[in-house]
PDB file of C-alpha atoms in Angstrom:
ATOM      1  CA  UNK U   1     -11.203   4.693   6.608  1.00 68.00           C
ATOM      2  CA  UNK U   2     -10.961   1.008   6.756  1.00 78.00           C
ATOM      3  CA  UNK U   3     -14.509   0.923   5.488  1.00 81.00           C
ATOM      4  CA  UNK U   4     -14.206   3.164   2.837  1.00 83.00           C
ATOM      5  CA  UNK U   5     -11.156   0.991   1.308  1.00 85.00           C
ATOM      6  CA  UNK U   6     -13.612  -2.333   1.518  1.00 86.00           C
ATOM      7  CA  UNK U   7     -16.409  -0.819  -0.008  1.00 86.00           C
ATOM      8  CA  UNK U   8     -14.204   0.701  -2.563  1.00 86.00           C
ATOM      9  CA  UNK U   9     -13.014  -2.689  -3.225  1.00 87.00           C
ATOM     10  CA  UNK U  10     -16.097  -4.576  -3.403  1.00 90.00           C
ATOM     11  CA  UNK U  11     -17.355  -1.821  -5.788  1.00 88.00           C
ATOM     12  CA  UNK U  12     -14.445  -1.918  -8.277  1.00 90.00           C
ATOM     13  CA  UNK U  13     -15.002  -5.524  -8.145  1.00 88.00           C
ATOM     14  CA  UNK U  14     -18.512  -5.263  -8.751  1.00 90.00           C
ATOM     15  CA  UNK U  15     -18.315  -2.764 -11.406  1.00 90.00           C
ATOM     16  CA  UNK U  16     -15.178  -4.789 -13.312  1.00 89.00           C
ATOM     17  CA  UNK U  17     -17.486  -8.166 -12.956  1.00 92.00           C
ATOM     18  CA  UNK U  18     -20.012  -6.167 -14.741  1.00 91.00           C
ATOM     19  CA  UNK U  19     -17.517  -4.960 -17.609  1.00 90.00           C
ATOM     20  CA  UNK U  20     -16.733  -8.460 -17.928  1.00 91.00           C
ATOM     21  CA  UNK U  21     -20.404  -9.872 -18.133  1.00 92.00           C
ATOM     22  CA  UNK U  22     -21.148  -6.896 -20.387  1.00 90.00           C
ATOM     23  CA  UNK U  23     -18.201  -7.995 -22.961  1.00 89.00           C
ATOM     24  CA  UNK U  24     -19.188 -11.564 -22.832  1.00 90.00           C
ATOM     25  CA  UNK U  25     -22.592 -10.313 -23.582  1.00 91.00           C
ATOM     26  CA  UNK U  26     -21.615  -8.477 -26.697  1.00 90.00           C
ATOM     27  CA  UNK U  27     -19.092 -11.355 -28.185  1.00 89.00           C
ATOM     28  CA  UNK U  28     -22.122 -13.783 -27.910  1.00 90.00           C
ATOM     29  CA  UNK U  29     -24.471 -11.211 -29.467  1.00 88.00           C
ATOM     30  CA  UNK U  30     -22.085 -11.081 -32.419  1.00 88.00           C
ATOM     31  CA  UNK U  31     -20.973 -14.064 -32.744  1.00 87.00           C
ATOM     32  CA  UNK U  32     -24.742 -15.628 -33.142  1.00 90.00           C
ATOM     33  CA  UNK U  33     -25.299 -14.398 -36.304  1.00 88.00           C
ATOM     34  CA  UNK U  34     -21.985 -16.202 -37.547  1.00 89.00           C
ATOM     35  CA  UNK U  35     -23.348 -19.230 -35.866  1.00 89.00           C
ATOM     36  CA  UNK U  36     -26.672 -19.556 -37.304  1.00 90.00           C
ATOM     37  CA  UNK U  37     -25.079 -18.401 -41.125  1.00 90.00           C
ATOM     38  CA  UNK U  38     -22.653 -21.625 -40.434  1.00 87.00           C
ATOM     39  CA  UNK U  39     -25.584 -23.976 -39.079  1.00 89.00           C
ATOM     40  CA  UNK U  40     -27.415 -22.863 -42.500  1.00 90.00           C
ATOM     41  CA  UNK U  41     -24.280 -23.589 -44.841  1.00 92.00           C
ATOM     42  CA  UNK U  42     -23.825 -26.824 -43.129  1.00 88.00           C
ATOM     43  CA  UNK U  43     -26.782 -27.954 -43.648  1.00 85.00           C
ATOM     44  CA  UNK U  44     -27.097 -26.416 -47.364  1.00 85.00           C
ATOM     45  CA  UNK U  45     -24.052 -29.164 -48.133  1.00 88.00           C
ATOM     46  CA  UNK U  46     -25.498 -32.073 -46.000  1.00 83.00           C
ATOM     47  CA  UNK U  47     -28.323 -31.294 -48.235  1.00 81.00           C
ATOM     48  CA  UNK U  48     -26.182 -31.400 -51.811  1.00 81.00           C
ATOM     49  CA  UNK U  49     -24.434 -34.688 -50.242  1.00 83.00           C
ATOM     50  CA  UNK U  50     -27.805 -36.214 -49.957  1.00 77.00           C
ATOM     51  CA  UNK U  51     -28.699 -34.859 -53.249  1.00 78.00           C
ATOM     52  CA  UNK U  52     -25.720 -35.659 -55.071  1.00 81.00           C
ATOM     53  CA  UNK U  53     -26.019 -39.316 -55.419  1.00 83.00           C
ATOM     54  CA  UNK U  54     -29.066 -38.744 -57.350  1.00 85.00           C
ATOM     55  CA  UNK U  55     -28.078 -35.958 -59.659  1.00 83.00           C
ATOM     56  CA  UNK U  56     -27.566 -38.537 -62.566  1.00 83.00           C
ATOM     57  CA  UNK U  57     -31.163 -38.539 -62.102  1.00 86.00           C
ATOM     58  CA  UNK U  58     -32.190 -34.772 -61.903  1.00 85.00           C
ATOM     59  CA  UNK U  59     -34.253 -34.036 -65.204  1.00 86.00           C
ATOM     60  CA  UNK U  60     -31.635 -36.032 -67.312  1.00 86.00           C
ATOM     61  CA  UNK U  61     -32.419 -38.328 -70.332  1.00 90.00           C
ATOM     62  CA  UNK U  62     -31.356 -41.647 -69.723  1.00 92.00           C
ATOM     63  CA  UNK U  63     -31.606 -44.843 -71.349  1.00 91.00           C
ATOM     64  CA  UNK U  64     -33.991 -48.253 -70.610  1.00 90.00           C
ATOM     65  CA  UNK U  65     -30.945 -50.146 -69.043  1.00 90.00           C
ATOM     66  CA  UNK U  66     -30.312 -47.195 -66.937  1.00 91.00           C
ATOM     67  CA  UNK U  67     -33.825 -47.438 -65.652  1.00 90.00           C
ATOM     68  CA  UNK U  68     -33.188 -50.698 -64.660  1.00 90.00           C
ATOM     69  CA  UNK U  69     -29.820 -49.484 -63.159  1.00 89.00           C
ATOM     70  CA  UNK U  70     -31.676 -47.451 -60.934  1.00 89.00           C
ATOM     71  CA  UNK U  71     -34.186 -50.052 -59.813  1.00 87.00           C
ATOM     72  CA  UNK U  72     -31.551 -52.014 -58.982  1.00 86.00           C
ATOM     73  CA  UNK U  73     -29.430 -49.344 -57.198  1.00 87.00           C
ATOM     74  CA  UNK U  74     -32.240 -48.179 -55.168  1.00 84.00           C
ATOM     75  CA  UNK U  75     -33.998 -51.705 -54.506  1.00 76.00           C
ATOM     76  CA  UNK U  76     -33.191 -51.753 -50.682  1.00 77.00           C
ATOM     77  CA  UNK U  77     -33.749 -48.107 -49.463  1.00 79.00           C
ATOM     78  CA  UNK U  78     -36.522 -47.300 -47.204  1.00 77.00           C
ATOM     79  CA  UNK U  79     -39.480 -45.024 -48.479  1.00 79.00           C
ATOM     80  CA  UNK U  80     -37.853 -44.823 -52.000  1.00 83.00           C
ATOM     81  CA  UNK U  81     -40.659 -45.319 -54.860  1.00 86.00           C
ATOM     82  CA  UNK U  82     -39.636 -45.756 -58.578  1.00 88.00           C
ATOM     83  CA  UNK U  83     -42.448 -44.804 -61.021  1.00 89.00           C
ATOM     84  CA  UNK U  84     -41.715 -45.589 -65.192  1.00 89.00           C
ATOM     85  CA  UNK U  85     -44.220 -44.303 -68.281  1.00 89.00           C
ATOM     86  CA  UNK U  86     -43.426 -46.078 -71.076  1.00 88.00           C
ATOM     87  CA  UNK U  87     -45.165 -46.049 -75.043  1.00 88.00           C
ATOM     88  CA  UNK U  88     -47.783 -48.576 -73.154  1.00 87.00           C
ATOM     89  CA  UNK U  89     -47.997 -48.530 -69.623  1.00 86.00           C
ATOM     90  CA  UNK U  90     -47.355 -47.112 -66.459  1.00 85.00           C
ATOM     91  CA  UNK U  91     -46.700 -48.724 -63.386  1.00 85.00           C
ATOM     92  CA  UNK U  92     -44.818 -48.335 -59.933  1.00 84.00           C
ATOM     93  CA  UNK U  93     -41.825 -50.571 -59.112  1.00 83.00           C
ATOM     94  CA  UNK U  94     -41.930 -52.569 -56.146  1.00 74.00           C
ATOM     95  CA  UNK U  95     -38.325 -52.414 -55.474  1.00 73.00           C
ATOM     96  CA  UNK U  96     -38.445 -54.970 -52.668  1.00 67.00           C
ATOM     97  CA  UNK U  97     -40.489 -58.154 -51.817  1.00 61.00           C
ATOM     98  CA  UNK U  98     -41.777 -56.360 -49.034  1.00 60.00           C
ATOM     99  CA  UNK U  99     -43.248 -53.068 -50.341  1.00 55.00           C
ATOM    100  CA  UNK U 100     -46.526 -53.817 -52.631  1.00 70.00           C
ATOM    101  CA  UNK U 101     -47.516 -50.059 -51.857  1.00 76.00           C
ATOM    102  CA  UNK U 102     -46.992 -46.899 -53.652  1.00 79.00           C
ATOM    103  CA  UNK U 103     -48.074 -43.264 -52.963  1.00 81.00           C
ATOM    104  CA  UNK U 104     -51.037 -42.388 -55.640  1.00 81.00           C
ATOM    105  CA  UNK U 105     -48.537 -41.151 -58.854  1.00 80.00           C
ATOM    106  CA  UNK U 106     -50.057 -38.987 -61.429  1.00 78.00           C
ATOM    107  CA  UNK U 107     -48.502 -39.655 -64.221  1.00 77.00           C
ATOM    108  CA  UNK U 108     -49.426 -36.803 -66.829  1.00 75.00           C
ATOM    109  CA  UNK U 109     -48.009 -34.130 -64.002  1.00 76.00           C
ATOM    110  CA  UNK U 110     -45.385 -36.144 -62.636  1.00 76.00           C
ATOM    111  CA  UNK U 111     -46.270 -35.470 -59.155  1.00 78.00           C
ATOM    112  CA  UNK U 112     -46.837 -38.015 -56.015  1.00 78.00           C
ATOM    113  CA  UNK U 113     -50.163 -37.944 -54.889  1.00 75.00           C
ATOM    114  CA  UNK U 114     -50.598 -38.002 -51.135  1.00 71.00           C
ATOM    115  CA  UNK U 115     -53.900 -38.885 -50.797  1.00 73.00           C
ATOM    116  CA  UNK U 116     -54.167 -42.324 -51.204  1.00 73.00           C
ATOM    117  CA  UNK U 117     -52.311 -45.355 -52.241  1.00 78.00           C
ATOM    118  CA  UNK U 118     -51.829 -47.688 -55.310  1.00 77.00           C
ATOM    119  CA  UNK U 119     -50.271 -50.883 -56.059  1.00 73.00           C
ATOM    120  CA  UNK U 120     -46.400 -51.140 -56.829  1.00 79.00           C
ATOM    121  CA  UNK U 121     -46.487 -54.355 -58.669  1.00 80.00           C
ATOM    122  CA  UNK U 122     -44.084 -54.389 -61.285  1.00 81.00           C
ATOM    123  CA  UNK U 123     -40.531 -56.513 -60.862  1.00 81.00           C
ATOM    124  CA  UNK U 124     -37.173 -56.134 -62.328  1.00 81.00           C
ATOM    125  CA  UNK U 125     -38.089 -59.612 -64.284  1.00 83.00           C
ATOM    126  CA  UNK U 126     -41.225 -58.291 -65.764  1.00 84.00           C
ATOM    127  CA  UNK U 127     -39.154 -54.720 -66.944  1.00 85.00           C
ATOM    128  CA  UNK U 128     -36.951 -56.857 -68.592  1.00 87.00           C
ATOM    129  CA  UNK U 129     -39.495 -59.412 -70.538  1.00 87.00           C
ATOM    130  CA  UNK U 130     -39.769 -58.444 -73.911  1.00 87.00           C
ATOM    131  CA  UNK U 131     -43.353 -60.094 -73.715  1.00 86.00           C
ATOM    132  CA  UNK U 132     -44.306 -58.225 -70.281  1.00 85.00           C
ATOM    133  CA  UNK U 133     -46.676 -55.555 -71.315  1.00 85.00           C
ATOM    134  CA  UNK U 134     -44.657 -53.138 -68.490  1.00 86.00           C
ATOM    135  CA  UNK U 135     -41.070 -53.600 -70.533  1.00 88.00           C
ATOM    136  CA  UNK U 136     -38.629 -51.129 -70.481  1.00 90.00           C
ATOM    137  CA  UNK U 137     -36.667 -51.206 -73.818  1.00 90.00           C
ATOM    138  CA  UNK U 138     -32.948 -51.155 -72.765  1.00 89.00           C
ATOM    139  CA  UNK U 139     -32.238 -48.946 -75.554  1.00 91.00           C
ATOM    140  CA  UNK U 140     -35.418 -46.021 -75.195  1.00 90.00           C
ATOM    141  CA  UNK U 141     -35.277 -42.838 -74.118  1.00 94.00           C
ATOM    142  CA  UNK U 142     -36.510 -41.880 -70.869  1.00 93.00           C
ATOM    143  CA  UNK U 143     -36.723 -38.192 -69.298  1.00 92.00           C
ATOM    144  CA  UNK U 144     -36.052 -39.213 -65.573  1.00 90.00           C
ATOM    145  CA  UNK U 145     -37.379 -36.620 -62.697  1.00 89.00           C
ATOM    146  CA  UNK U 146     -36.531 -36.692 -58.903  1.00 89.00           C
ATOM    147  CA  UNK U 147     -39.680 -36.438 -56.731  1.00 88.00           C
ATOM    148  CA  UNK U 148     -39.544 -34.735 -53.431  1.00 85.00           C
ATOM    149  CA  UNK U 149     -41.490 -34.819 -50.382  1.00 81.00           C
ATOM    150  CA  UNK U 150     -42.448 -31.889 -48.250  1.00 79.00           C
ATOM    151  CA  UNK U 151     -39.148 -31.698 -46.755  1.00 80.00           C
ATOM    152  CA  UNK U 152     -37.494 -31.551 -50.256  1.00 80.00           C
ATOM    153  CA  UNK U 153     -35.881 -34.591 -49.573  1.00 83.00           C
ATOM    154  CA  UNK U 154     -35.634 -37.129 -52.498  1.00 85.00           C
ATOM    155  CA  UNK U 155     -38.353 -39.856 -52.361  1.00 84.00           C
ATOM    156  CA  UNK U 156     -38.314 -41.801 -55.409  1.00 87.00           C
ATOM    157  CA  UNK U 157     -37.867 -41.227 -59.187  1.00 90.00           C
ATOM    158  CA  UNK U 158     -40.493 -41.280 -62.369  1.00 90.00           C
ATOM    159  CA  UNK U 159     -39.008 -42.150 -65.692  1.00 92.00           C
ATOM    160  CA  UNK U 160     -41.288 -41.107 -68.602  1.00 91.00           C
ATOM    161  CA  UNK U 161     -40.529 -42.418 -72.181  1.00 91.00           C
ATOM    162  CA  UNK U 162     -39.723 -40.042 -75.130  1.00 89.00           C
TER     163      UNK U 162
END
């Protein structure tokens, strides 16, 4: 009899472990579907955060002193390239005494190039000679487009003249 009641014991104990596990079980089942919707809208704003500071940029027309603006703004971020079509020339802006080196740009497409390199020459002082041949008129029109890598995170910024 005394057996009975220990095995009956150990087997309601067993069997109400097992109604525990199996709730715990089901909770993280549907909960995990939650979790992974939440990871994705998290991310989704980190993403417009990031994206945000550049929306003044996003397929807007902006003037030649806002070019320079933006050259100036973005001078000392890391992998950031600057790209500018005007009336007479195109050219890549080195943004800082450091970086010489562009991706390739093509600038009838408006797309970077990953193939090879080219020169990023052009200064902030030579935008803003009115003798430089690579001038940006403070006072032109410019249809400015973000350029993303293959993360779809913003690298850089091409400014064509209208």
């Amino acid at each position: 009899m005394e057996n009975l009641q220990t095995y009956l014991k150990w087997v309601i104990g067993l069997l109400f472990t097992l109604v525990i596990i199996g709730a715990g079980i089901m909770i993280w089942n549907q909960t995990q579907p939650m979790m992974q919707m939440a990871n994705r809208q998290a991310a989704e704003q980190a993403q417009a955060i990031a994206d945000d500071e550049y929306s003044a940029y996003d397929y807007q027309l902006v003037s030649g002193s806002q070019v320079l603006t933006a050259v100036r703004r973005y001078a000392m971020k890391e992998v950031f390239y600057i790209y500018v079509k005007t009336n007479t020339s195109e050219f890549g802006v080195r943004l800082s005494d450091a970086a010489t080196t562009c991706p390739k740009f093509d600038y009838s497409s408006g797309t970077i190039d990953t193939s090879g390199i080219t020169g990023c020459y052009t200064t902030t002082k030579e935008m803003m000679e009115i003798s430089d041949t690579d001038y940006v008129p403070p006072q032109a029109r410019f249809r400015s487009t973000l350029l993303r890598d293959g993360n779809d995170r913003i690298t850089g910024i091409y400014f064509r003249q209208q």
